[in-house]
Backbone as CSV, one residue per row, in Angstrom:
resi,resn,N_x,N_y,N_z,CA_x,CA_y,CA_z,C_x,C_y,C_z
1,UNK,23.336,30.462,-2.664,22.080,30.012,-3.242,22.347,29.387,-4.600
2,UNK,21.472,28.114,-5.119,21.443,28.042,-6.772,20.661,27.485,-6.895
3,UNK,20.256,27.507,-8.221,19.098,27.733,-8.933,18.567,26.259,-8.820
4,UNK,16.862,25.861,-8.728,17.115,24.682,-8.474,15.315,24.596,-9.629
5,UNK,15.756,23.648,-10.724,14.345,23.398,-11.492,13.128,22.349,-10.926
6,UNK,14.118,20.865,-10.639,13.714,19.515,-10.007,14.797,19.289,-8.975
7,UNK,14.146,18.232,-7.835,15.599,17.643,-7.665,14.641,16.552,-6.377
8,UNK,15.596,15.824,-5.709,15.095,14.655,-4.839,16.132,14.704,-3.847
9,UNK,15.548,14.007,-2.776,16.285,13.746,-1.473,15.738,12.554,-1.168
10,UNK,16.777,11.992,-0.350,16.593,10.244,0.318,16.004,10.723,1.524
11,UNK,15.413,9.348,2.443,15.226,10.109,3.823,14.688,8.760,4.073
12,UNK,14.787,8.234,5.109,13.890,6.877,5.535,14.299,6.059,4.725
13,UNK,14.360,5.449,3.501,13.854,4.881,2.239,13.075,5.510,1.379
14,UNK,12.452,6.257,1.538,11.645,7.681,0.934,12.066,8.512,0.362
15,UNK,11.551,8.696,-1.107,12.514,9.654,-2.269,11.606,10.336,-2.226
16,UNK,11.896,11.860,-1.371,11.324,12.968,-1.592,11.664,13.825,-2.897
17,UNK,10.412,14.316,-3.432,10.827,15.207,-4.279,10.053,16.250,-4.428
18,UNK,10.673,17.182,-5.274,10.674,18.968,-4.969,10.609,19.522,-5.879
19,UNK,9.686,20.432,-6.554,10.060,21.281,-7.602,9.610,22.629,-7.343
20,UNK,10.781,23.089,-8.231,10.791,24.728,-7.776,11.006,25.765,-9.232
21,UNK,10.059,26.120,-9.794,10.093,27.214,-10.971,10.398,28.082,-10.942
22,UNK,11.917,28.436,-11.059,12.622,29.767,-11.212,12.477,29.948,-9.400
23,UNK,12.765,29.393,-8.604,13.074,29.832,-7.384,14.447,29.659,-6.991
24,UNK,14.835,30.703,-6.176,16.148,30.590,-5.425,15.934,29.468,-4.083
25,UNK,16.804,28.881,-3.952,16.291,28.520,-2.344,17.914,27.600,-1.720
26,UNK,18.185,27.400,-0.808,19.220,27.063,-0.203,18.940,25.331,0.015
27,UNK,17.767,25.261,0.724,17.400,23.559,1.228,16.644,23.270,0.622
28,UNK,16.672,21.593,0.104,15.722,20.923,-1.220,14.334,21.120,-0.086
29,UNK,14.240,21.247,1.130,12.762,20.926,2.084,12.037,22.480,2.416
30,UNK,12.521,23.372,1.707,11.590,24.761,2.037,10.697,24.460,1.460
31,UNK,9.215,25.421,2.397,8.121,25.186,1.755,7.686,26.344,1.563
32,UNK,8.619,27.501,1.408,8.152,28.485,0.646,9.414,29.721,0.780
33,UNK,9.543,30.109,0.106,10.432,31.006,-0.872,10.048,32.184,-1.502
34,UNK,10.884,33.298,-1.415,10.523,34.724,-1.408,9.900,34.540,-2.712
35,UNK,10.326,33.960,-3.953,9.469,33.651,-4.891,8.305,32.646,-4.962
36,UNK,7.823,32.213,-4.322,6.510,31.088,-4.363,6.537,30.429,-3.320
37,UNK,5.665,28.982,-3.782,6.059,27.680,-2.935,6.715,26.949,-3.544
38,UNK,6.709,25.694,-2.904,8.078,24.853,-3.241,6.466,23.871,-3.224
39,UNK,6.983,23.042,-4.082,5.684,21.560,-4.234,6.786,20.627,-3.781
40,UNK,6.269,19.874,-2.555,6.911,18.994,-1.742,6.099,17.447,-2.547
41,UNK,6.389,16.574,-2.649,5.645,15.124,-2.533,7.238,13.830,-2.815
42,UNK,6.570,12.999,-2.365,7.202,11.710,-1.814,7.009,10.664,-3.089
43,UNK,7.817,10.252,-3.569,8.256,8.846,-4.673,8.173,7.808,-4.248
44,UNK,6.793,6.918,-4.373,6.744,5.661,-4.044,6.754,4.392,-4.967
45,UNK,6.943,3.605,-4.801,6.197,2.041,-5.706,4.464,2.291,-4.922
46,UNK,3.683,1.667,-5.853,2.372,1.568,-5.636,2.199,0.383,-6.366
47,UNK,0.793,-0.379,-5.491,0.401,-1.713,-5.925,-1.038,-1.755,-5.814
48,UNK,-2.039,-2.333,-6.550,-3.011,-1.974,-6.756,-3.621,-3.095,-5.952
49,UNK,-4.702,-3.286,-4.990,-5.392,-3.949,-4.107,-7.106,-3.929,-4.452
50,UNK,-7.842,-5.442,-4.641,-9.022,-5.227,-4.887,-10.172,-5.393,-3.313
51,UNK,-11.077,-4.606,-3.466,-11.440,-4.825,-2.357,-12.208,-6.078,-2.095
52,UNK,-12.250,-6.474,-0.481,-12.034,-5.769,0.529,-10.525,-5.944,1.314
53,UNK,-9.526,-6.561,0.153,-8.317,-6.722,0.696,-7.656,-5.293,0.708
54,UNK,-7.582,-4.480,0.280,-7.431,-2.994,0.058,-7.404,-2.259,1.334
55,UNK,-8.889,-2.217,2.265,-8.963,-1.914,3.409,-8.512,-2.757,4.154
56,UNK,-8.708,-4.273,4.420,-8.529,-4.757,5.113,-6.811,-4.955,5.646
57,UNK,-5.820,-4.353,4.654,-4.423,-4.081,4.222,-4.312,-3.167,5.266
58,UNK,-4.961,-1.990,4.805,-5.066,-0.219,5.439,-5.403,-0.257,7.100
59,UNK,-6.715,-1.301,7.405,-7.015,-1.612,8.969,-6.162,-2.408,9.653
60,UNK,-5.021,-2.472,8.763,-4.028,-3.521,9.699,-5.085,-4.785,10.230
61,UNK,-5.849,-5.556,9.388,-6.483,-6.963,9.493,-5.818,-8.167,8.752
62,UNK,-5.157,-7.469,7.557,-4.351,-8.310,6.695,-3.194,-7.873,6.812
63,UNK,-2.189,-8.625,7.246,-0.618,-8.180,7.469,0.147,-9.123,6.593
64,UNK,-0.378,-9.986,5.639,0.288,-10.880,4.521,0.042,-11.034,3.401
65,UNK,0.633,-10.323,2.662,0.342,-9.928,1.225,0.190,-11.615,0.409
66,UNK,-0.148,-12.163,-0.554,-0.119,-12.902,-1.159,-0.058,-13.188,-2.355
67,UNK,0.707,-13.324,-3.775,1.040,-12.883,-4.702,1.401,-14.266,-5.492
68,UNK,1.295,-14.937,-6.838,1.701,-15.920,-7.219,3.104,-15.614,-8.029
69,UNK,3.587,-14.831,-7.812,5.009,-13.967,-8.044,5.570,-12.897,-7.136
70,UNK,6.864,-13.432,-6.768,7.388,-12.310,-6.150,7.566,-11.047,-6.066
71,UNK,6.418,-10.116,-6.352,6.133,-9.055,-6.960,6.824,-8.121,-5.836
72,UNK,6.505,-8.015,-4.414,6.922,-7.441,-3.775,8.510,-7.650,-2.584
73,UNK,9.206,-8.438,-3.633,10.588,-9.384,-2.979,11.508,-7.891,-3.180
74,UNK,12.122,-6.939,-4.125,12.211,-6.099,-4.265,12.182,-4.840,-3.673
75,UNK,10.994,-4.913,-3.169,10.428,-3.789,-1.942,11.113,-3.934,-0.614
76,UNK,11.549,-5.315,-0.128,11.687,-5.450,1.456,12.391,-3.948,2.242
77,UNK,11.428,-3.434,3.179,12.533,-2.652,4.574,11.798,-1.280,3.724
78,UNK,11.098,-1.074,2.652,10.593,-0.348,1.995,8.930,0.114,2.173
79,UNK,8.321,1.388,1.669,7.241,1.883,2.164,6.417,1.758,0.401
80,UNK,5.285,1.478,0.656,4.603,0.533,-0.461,3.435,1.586,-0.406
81,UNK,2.775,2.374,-1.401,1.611,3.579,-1.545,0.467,1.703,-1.958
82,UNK,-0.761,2.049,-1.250,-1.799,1.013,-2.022,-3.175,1.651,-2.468
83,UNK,-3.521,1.103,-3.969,-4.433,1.919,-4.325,-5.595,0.670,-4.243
84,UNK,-6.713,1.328,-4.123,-8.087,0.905,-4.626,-8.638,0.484,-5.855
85,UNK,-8.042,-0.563,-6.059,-8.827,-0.900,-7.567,-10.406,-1.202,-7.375
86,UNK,-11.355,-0.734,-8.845,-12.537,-0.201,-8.880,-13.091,-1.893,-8.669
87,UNK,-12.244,-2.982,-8.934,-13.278,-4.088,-8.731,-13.156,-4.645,-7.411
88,UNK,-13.724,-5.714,-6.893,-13.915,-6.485,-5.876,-13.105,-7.852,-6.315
89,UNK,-12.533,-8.767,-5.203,-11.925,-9.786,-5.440,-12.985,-11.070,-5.477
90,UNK,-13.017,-11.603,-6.521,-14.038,-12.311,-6.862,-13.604,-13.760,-5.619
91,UNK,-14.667,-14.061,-5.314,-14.736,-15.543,-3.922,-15.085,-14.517,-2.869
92,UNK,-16.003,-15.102,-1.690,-15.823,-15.506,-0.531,-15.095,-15.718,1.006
93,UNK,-13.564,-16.431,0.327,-12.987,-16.712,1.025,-12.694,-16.325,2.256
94,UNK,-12.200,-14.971,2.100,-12.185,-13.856,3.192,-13.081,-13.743,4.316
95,UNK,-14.474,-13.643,3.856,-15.459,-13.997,4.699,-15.144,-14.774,5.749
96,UNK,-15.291,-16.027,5.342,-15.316,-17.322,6.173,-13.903,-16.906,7.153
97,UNK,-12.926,-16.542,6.451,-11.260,-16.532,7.541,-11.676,-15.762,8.593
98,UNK,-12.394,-14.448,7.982,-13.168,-13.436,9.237,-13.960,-14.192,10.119
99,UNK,-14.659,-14.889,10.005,-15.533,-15.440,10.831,-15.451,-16.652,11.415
100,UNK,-14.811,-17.381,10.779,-13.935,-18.943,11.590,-12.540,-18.639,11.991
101,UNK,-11.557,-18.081,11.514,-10.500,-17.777,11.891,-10.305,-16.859,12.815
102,UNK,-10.568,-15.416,12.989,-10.530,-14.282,13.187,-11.561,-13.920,14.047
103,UNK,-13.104,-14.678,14.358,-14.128,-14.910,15.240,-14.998,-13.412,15.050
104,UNK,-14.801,-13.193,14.335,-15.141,-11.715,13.805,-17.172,-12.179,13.290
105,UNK,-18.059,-11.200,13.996,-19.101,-11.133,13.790,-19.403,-10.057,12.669
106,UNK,-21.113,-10.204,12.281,-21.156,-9.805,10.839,-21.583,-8.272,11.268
107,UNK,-21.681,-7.773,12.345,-21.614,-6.541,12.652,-20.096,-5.745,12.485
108,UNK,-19.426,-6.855,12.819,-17.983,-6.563,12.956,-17.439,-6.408,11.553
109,UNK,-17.570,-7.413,10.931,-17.651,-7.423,9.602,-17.558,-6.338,8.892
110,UNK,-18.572,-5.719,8.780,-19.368,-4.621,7.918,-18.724,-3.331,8.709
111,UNK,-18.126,-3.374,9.661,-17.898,-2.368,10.516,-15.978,-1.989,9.421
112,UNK,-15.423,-3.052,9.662,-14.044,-3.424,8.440,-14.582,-2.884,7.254
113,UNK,-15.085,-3.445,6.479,-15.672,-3.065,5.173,-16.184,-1.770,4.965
114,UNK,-16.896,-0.844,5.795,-17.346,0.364,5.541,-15.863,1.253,5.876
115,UNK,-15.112,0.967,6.708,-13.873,1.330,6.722,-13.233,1.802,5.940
116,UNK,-13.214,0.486,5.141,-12.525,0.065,3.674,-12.862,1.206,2.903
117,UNK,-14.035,1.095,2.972,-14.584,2.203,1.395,-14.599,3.744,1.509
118,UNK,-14.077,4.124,3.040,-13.899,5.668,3.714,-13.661,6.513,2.222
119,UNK,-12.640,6.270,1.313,-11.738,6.752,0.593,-12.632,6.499,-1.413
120,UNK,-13.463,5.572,-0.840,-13.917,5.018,-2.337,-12.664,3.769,-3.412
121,UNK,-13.376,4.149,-4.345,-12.310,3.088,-5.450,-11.825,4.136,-6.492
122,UNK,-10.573,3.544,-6.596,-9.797,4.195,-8.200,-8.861,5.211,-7.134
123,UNK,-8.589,5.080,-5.951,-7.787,5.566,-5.450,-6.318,5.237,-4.732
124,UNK,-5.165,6.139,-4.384,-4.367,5.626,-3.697,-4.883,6.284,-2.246
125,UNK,-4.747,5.327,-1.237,-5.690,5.696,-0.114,-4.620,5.726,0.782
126,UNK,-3.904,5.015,0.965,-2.314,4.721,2.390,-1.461,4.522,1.522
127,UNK,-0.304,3.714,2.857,0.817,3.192,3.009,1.068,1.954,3.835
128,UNK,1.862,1.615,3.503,2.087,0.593,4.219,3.630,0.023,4.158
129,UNK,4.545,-0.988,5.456,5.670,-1.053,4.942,5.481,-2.364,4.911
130,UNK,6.979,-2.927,3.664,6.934,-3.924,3.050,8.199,-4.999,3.796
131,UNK,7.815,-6.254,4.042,8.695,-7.049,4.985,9.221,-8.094,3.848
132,UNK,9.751,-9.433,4.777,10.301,-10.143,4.278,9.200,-10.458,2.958
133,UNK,9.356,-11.277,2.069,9.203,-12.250,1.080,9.189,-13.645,0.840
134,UNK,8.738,-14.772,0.897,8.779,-16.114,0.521,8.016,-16.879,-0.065
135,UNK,8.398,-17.688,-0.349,7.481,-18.955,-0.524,6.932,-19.804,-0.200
136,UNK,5.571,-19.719,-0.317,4.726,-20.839,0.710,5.117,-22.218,0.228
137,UNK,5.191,-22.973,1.093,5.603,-24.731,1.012,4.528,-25.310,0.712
138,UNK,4.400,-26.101,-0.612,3.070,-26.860,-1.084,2.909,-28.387,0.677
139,UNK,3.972,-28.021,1.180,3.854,-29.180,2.255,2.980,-28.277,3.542
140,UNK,2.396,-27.334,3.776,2.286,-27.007,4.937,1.676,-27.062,5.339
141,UNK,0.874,-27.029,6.360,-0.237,-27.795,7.072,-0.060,-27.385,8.513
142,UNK,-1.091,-27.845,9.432,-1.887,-27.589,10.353,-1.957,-26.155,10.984
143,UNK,-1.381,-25.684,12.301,-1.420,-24.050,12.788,-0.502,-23.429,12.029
144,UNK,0.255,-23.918,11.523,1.450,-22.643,11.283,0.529,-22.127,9.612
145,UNK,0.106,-23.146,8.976,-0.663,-22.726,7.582,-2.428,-21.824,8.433
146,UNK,-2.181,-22.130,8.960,-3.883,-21.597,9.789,-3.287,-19.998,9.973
147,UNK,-2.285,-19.936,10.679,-1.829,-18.570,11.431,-1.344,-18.096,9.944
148,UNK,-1.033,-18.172,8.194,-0.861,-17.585,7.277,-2.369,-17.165,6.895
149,UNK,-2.813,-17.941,6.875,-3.832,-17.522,6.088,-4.923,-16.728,7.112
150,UNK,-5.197,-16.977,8.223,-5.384,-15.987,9.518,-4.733,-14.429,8.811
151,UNK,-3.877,-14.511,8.883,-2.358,-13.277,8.344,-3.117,-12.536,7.144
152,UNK,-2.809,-13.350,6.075,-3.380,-13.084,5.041,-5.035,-12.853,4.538
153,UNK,-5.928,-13.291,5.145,-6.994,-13.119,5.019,-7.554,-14.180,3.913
154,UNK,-6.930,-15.495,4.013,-7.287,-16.163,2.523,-6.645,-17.170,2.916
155,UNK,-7.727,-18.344,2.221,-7.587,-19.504,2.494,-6.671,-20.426,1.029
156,UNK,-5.860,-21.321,1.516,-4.743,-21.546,0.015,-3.726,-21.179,-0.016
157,UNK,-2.564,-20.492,0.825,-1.572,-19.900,0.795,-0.395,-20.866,0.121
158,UNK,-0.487,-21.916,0.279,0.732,-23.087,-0.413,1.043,-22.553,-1.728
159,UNK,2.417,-22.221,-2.076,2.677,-22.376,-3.407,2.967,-21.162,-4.019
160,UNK,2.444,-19.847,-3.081,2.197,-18.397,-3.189,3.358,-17.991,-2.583
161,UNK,3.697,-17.231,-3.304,4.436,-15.711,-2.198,3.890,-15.032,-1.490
162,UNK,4.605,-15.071,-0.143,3.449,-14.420,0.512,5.186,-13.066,1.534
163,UNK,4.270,-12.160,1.636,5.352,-10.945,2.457,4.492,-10.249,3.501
164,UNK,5.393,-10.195,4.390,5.404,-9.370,5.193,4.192,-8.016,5.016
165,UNK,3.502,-7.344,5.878,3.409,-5.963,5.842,2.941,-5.521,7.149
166,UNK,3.484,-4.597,7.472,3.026,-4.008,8.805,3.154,-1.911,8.425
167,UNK,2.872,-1.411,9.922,2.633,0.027,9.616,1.523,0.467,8.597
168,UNK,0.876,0.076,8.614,-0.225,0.552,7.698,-1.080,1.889,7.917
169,UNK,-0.892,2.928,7.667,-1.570,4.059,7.533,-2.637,4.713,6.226
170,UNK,-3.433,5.004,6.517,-4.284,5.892,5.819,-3.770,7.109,5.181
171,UNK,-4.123,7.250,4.196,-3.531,8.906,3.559,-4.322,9.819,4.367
172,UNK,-4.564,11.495,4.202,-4.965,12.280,4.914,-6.445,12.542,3.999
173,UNK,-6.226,12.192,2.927,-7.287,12.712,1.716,-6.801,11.313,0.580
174,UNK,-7.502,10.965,-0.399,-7.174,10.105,-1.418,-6.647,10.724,-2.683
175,UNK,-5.831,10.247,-3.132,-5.222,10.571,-4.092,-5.849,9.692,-5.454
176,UNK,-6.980,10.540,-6.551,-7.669,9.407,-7.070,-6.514,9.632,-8.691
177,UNK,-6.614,8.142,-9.208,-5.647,7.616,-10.084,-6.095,6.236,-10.428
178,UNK,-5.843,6.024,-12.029,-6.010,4.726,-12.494,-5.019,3.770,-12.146
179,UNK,-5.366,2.523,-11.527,-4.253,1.627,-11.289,-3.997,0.856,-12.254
180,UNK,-2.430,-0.021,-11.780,-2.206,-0.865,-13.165,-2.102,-2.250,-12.511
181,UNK,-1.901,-3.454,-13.585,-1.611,-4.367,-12.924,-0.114,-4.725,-12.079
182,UNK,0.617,-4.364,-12.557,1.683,-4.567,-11.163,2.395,-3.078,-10.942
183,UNK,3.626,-3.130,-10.202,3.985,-2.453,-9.557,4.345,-1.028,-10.589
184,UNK,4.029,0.182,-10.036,4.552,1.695,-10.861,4.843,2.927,-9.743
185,UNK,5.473,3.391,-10.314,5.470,4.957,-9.444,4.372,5.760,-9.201
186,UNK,4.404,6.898,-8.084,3.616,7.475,-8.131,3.897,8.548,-7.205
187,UNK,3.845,9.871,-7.250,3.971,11.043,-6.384,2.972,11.064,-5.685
188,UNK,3.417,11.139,-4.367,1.957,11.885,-3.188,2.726,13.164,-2.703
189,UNK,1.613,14.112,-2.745,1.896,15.658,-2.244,2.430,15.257,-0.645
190,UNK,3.206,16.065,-0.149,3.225,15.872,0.810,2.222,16.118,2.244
191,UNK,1.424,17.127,1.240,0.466,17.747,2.507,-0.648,16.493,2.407
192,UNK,-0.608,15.374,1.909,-1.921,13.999,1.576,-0.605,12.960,2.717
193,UNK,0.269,13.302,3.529,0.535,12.168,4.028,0.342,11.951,5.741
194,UNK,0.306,10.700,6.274,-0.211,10.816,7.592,0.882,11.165,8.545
């Protein structure tokens, strides 16, 4: 046995971590020990999402992040925590992709959106994993720019970084927290994961 204060484990891409106050214990993953419990939670990057791109991320509707910096080039093959920022993304746009692109009715609509807000704002709500990275071509045009912004949920993709995301899960409960503007750490308990 030895003595263990903090400590972390790899696993997936996933930096688990563990702390244990004055406990003995043999494996960094016990969840409980003749002296206590062991506090399990997971080390992520987190990125802050305004709604209704937030949910629409989480419902697996938006699978293409879009960014005017490679914010998430870094991340690739990696698991991405997304929080709820308290504002809304100012335009439209989205709308219309839902409903000309996506053929999505306004029942349907609202059906996404109430989704969205299961969890509220000012929270980290899921996960999601993080794919390739690039750059949109100020040249691009006809289906293949239709099927990005289809992807993305947003009309304009030229010129943007746009990545990958797929696997998108919901947390079990929200984890509420102030977001920042770009990327930071953040612990989720383990018993908040899906």
């Amino acid at each position: 046995m030895r003595r263990c204060d903090a400590g972390h484990v790899s696993c997936n891409g996933l930096r688990l971590v563990y702390r244990k106050r004055g406990v003995q214990a043999n494996l960094p993953d016990e969840s409980r020990t003749s002296r206590g419990p062991v506090e399990m939670s997971v080390q992520l990057w987190c990125l802050s999402f305004r709604q209704p791109y937030a949910g629409l991320v989480l419902d697996g509707v938006k699978m293409v992040e879009s960014r005017w910096r490679p914010i998430l080039g870094p991340l690739e093959n990696r698991t991405l925590a997304v929080h709820i920022a308290m504002r809304d993304w100012e335009g439209e746009e989205w709308r219309a992709v839902m409903t000309d692109q996506l053929g999505m009715n306004g029942v349907q609509i609202q059906a996404v959106l109430d989704s969205g807000e299961r969890f509220g704002r000012g929270v980290v709500a899921g996960l999601v994993d993080v794919g390739r990275t690039w750059l949109c071509p100020a040249s691009l045009q006809g289906k293949e720019l239709q099927g990005l912004e289809r992807s993305s949920v947003l009309i304009g993709v030229q010129e943007k970084h746009l990545t990958y995301l797929s696997n998108p899960r919901w947390l079990k409960e929200p984890l509420r927290m102030r977001g920042g503007r770009d990327l930071w750490t953040i612990e989720i308990p383990s018993e908040l994961l899906p």
